[in-house]
Short mmCIF file of C-alpha atoms in Angstrom, two decimals:
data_model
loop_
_atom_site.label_atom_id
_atom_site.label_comp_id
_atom_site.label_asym_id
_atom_site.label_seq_id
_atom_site.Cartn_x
_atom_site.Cartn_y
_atom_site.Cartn_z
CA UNK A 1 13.25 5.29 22.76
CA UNK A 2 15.12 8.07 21.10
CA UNK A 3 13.26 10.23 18.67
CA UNK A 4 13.68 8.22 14.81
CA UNK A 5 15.79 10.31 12.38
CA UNK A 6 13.33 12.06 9.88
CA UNK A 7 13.41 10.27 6.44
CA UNK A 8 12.84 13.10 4.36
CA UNK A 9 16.36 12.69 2.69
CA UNK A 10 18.35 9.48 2.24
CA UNK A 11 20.13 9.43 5.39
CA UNK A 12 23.89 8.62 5.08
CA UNK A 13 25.03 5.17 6.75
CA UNK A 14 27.29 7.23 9.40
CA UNK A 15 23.56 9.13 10.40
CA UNK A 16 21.50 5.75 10.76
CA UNK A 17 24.64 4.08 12.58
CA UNK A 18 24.50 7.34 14.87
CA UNK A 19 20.40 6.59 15.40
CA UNK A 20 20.73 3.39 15.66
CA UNK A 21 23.98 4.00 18.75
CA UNK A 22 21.15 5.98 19.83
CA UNK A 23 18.01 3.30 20.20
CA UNK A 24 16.48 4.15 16.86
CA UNK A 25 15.60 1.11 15.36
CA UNK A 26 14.16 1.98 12.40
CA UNK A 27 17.43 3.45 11.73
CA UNK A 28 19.21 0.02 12.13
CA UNK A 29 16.08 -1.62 9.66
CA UNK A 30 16.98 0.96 7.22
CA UNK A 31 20.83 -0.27 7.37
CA UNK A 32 19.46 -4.07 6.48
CA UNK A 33 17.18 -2.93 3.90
CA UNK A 34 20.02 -0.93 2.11
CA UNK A 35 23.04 -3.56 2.66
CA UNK A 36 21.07 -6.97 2.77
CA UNK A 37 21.57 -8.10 -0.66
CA UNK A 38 25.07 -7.24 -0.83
CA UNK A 39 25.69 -8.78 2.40
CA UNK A 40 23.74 -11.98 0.59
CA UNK A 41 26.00 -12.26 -2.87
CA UNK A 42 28.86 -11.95 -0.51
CA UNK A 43 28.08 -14.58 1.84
CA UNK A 44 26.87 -17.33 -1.03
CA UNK A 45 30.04 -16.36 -3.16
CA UNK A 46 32.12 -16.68 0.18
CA UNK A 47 30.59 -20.50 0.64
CA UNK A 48 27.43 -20.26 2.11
CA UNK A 49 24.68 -22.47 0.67
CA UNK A 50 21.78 -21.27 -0.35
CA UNK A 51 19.49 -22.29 1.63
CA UNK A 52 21.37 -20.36 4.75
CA UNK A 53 22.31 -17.23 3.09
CA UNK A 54 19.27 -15.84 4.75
CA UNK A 55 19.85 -16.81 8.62
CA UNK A 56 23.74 -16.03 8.07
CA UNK A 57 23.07 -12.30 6.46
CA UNK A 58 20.44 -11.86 9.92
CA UNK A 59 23.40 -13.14 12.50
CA UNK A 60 25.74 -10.75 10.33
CA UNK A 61 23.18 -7.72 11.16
CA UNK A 62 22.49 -8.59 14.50
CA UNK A 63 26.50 -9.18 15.49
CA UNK A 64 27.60 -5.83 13.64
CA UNK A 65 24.59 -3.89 15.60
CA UNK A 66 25.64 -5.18 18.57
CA UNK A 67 29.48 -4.39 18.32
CA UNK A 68 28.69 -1.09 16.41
CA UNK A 69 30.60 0.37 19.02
CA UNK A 70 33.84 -1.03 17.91
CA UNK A 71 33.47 0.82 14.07
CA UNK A 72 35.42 3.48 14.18
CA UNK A 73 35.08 4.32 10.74
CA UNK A 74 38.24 2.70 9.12
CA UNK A 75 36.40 1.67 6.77
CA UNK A 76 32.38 1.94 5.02
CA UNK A 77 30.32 0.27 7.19
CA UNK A 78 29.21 -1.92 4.27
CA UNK A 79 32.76 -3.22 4.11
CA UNK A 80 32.65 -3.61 7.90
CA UNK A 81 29.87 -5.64 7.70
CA UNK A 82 30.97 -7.99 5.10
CA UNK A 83 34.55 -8.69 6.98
CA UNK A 84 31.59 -9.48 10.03
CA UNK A 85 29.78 -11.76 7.25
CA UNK A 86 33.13 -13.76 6.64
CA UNK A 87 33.69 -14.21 10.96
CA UNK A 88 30.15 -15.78 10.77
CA UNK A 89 30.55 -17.96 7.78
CA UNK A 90 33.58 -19.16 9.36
CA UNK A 91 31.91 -19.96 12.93
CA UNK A 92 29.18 -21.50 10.60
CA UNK A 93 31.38 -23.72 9.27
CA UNK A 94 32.78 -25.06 12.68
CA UNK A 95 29.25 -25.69 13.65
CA UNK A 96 28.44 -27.59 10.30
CA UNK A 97 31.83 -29.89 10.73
CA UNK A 98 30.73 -30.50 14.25
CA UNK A 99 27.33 -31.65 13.63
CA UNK A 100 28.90 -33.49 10.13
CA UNK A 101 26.44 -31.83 7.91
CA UNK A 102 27.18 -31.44 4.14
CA UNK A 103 30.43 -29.48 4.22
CA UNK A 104 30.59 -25.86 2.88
CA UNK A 105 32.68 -26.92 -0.80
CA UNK A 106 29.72 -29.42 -1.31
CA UNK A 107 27.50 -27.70 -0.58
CA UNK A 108 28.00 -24.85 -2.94
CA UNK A 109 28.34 -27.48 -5.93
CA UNK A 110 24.32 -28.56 -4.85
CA UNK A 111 22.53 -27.52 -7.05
CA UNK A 112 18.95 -28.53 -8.51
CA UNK A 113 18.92 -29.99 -11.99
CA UNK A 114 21.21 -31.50 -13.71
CA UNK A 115 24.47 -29.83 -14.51
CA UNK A 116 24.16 -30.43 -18.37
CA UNK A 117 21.19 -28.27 -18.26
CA UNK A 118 22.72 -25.17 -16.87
CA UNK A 119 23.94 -22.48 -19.61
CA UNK A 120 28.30 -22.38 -19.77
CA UNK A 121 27.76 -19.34 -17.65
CA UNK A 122 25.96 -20.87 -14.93
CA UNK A 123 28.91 -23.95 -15.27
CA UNK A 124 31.89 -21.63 -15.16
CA UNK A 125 30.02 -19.42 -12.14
CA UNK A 126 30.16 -22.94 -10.05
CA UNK A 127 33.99 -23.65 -11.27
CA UNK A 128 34.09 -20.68 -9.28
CA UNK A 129 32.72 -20.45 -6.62
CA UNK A 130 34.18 -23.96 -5.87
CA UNK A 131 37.76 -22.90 -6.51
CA UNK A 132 37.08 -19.92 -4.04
CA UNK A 133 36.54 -22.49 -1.67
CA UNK A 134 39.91 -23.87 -2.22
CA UNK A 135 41.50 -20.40 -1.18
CA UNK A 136 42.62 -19.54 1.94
CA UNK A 137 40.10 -17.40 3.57
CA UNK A 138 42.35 -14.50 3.13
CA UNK A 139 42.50 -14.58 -0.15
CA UNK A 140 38.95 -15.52 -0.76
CA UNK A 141 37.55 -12.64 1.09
CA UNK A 142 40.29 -10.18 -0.92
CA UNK A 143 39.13 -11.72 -3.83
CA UNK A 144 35.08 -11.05 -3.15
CA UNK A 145 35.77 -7.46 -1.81
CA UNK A 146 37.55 -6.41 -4.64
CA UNK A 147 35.57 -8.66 -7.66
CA UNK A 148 32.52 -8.82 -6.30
CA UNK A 149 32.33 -5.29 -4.46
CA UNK A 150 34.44 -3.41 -6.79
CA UNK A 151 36.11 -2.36 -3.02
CA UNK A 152 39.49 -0.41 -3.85
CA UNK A 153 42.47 -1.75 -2.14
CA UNK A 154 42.76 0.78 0.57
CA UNK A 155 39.05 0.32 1.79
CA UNK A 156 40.20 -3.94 1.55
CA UNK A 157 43.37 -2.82 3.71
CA UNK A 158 40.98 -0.90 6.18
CA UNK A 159 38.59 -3.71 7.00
CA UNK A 160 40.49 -6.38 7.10
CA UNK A 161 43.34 -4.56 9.15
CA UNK A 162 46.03 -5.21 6.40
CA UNK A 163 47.80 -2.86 4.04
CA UNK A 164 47.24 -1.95 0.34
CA UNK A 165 50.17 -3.89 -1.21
CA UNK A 166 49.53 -6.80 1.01
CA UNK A 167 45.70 -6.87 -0.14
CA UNK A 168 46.99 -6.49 -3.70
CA UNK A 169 48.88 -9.45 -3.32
CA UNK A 170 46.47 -11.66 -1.89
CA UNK A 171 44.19 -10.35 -5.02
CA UNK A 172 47.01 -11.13 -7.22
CA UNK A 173 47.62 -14.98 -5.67
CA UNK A 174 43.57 -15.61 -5.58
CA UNK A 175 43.27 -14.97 -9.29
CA UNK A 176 46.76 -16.68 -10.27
CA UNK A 177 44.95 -19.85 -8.39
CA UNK A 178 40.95 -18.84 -9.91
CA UNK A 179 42.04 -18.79 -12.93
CA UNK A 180 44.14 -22.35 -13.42
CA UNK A 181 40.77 -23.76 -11.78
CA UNK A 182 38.43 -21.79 -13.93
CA UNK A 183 40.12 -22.20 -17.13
CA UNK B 1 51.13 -7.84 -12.21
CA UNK B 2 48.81 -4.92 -12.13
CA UNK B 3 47.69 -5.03 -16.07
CA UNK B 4 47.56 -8.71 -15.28
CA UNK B 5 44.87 -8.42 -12.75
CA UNK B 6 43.10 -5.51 -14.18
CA UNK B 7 43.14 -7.29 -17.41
CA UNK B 8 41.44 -10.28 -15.90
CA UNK B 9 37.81 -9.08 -17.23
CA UNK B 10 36.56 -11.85 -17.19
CA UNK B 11 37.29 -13.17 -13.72
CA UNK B 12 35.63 -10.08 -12.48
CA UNK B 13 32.56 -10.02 -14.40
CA UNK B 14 32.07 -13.94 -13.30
CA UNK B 15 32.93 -12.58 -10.16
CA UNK B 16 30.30 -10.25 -10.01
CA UNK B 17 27.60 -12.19 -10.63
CA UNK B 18 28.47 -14.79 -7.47
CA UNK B 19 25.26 -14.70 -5.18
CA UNK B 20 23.10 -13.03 -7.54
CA UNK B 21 20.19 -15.06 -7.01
CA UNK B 22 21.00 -16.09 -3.46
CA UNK B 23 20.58 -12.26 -3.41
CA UNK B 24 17.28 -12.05 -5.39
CA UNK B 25 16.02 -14.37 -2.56
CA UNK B 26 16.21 -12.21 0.23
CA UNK B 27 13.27 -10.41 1.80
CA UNK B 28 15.07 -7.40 2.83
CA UNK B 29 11.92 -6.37 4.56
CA UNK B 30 11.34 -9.34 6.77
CA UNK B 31 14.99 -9.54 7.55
CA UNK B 32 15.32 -6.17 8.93
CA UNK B 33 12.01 -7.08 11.13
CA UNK B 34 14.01 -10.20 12.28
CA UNK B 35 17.17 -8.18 12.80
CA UNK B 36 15.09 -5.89 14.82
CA UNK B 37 12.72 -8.63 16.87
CA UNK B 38 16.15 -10.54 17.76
CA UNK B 39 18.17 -7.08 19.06
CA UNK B 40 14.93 -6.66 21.20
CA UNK B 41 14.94 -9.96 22.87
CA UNK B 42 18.60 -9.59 23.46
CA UNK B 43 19.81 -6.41 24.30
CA UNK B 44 23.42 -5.00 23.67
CA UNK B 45 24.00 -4.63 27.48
CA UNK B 46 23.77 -8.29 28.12
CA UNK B 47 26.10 -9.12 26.05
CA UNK B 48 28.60 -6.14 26.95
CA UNK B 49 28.21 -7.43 30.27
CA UNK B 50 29.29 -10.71 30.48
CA UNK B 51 32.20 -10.46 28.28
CA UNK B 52 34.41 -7.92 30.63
CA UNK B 53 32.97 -10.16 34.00
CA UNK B 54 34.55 -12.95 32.25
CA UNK B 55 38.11 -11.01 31.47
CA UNK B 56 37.57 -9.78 34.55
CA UNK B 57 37.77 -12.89 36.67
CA UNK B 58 40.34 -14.31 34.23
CA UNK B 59 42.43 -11.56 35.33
CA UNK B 60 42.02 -11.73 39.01
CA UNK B 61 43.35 -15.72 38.53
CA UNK B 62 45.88 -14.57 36.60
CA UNK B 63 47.15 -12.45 39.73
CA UNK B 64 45.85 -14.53 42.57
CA UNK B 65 48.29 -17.27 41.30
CA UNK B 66 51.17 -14.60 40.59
CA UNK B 67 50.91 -13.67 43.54
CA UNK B 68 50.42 -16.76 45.36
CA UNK B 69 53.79 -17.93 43.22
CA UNK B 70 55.78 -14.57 44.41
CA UNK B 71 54.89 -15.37 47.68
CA UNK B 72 56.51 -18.32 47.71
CA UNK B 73 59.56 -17.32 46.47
CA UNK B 74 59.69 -14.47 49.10
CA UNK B 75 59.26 -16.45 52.02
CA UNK B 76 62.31 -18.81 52.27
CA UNK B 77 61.32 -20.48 55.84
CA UNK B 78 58.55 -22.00 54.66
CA UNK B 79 59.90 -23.88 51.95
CA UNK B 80 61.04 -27.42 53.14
CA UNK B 81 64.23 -27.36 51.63
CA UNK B 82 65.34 -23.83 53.44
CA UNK B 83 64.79 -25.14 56.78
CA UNK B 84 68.39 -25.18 58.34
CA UNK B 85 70.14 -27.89 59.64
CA UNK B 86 70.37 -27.23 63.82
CA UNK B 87 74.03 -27.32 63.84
CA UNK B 88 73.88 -23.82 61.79
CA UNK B 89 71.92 -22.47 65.15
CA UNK B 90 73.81 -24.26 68.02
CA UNK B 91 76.85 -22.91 67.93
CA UNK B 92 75.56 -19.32 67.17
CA UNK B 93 75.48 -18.81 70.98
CA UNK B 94 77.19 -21.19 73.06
CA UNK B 95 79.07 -18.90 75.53
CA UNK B 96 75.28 -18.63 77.02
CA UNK B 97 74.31 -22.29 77.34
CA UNK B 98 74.70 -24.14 80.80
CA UNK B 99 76.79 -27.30 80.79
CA UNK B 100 73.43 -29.34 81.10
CA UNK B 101 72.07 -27.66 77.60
CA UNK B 102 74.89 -28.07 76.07
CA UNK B 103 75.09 -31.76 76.58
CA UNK B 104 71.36 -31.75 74.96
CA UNK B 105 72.46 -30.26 72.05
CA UNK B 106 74.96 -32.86 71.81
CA UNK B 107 72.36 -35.45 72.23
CA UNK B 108 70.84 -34.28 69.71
CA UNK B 109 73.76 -34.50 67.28
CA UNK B 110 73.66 -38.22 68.63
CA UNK B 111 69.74 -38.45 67.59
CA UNK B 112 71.05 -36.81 64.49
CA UNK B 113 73.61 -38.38 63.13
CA UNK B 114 71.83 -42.27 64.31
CA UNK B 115 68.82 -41.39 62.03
CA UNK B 116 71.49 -40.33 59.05
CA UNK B 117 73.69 -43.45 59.35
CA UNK B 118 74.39 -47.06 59.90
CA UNK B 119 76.82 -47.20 62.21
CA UNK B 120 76.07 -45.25 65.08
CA UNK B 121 79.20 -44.29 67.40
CA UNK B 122 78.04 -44.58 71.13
CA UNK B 123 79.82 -41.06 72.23
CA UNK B 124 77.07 -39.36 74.21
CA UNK B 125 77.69 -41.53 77.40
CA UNK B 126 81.64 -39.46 77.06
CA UNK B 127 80.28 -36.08 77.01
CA UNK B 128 79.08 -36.42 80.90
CA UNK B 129 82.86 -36.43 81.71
CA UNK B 130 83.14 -32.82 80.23
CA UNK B 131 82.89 -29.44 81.62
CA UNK B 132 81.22 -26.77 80.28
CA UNK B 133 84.11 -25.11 78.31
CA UNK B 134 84.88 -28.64 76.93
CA UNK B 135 81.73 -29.77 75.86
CA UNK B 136 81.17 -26.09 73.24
CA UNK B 137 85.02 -26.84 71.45
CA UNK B 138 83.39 -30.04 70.96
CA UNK B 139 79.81 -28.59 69.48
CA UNK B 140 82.75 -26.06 67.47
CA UNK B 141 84.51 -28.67 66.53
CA UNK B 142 81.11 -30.21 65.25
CA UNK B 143 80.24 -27.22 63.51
CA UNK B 144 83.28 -26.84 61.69
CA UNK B 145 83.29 -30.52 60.46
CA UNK B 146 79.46 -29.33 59.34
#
C-alpha cells in the first residue's frame, strides 16, 4: 500500500487522483466524499429514480476509479465523472427495459403524495425533470452541466469531447424545448 | 440567442435545484466505504486484463481470415475453376511423345469430348492408321479448334 497523502491541507482533486493512481485509498474515499452529492443531483435530474440514485452514484465511483487512467485532464475530474454518471444511467436504463421495470420518464414522475399537495415549485421542478427526459441525451446532459453545474461551455466541450459553439447550441435547443414544456 | 439563454433565470434556478433531496439522501460516508470495499474485491488489473485479451484475439481472427482469404487469391491451382483444360498441356510438347502416347492423348480427347456431348463420333478406332507425325497435326489441329 502506498504511503496515504497527509491531510493537513485540502488536497486538490489532481493530488488525491495521483494517490489514489498510486493505491491510496483513502485518497479515492476523499474524492466520493467531496463529489458524491453532486454526482447525486446530477444523476436524479438526468432520470434516475430515487430510490437508485445511491447504487448508480457508487457504480459511477467505482467505473471512473477504475478507468482513472484514461483522464487526462481535459476536463475537472468532477465533470469527468458526471459525463461517467450519464454512460451509467444510460446502461441502467437498458437493463431496466430489459427486465420491463418502471421505465426511467415514469419513474421520475413517482412520487409519494398526492400531486395537489406539493408547493408550485415542487410541480414545476417535476414538469422538468420530465421534459428533460424528453431530450435527447445530448442535450439533456448539456443542459444539467451547464444549469445544474454552472459548468462553462468550454469545460461542457472538454468532457463530452464536443466544441464550445456546438455545446452552446445543444444548451440553446434544450431550453427552446424546456421551456414550451415547462411553461 | 445568448441574452436569450442567459436571460432564462428561471430555467436555471429550477434547474438548480433538480436532485436536491435525492442529494440530501446520500451517505457520503458509507458510499465512499462501498466505493472502496467494491475496488478491493475487484481490482483494476482484472479488468485491464481481459479487455486487451479480448481485442487481442479479435484481432488475430481478423488476420487469420485475411490471410486465409489472400491466400486464396494467390494460389490459382487450387481453385476449381483454374484447373486447365488438358488440351492447353498436350500440345505444349508433342515433338517428344511416341506414336503410342500420342494416340492416348487422343483417347482421351475421345473420353473427353463423350462425357461433354450427346453424340459421340467413333474416331479413335482411325487414329491407329496414323503415324506419329500424323497423329500431333491432328492433336494441333485439336488444339487450335480449342
Amino acid at each position: 500500500m502506498a504511503n496515504p497523502l497527509p491531510r493537513t491541507v485540502a488536497a486538490t482533486d489532481a493530488a488525491l487522483i495521483a494517490a489514489w493512481r498510486n493505491g491510496d485509498e483513502r485518497a479515492a474515499a476523499e474524492l466520493v466524499e467531496r463529489h458524491a452529492r453532486p454526482l447525486a443531483r446530477f444523476l436524479a435530474g438526468a432520470g434516475a429514480p430515487e430510490s437508485d440514485v445511491d447504487d448508480l452514484a457508487q457504480e459511477t465511483f467505482v467505473r471512473a476509479f477504475r478507468s482513472v487512467d484514461r483522464f487526462r485532464g481535459q476536463c475537472q475530474f468532477r465533470t469527468w465523472l458526471l459525463t461517467i454518471g450519464g454512460n451509467v444511467l444510460k446502461d441502467f436504463g437498458r437493463r431496466a427495459s430489459r427486465r420491463k421495470v418502471v421505465p426511467l420518464e415514469e419513474a421520475v414522475r413517482d412520487r409519494t403524495g398526492n400531486p395537489h399537495d406539493h408547493a408550485e415549485a415542487r410541480e414545476a421542478e417535476e414538469l422538468l425533470a420530465a421534459g428533460l427526459q424528453r431530450l435527447p441525451r445530448l442535450q439533456r446532459e448539456v443542459f444539467l452541466l451547464r444549469a445544474q453545474q454552472g459548468l462553462e461551455y468550454d469545460e461542457i466541450a472538454g468532457a463530452l469531447g464536443t466544441t464550445p459553439g456546438a455545446a452552446r447550441v445543444h444548451y440553446h435547443h434544450a431550453v427552446r424545448r424546456l421551456k414550451e414544456i415547462v411553461k | 440567442m445568448i441574452r436569450n439563454e442567459e436571460g432564462d433565470a428561471g430555467l436555471e434556478s429550477l434547474a438548480k435545484r433538480l436532485g436536491t433531496r435525492a442529494a440530501e439522501h446520500v451517505d457520503v460516508g458509507r458510499m465512499a466505504r462501498q466505493v472502496v470495499e467494491q475496488l478491493r474485491e475487484q481490482p483494476k488489473a482484472r479488468v485491464t486484463w481481459i479487455q486487451p485479451a479480448w481485442l487481442r484475439i479479435a484481432a488475430t481472427v481478423v488476420i487469420l481470415v485475411g490471410l486465409g482469404v489472400v491466400w486464396s487469391h494467390v494460389t490459382p491451382a487450387r481453385r476449381p475453376a483454374a484447373v486447365g483444360h488438358p488440351a492447353h498441356y498436350v500440345a505444349d510438347d508433342l515433338n517428344d511423345l511416341s506414336a503410342d502416347e500420342l494416340r492416348d492423348v487422343l483417347a482421351s480427347f475421345d473420353d473427353i469430348i463423350s462425357s461433354d456431348s450427346a453424340v459421340v463420333p467413333d474416331s479413335s478406332s482411325d487414329f491407329r492408321g496414323l503415324d506419329a507425325q500424323q497423329l500431333r497435326e491432328v492433336l494441333r489441329a485439336l488444339q487450335g479448334e480449342g
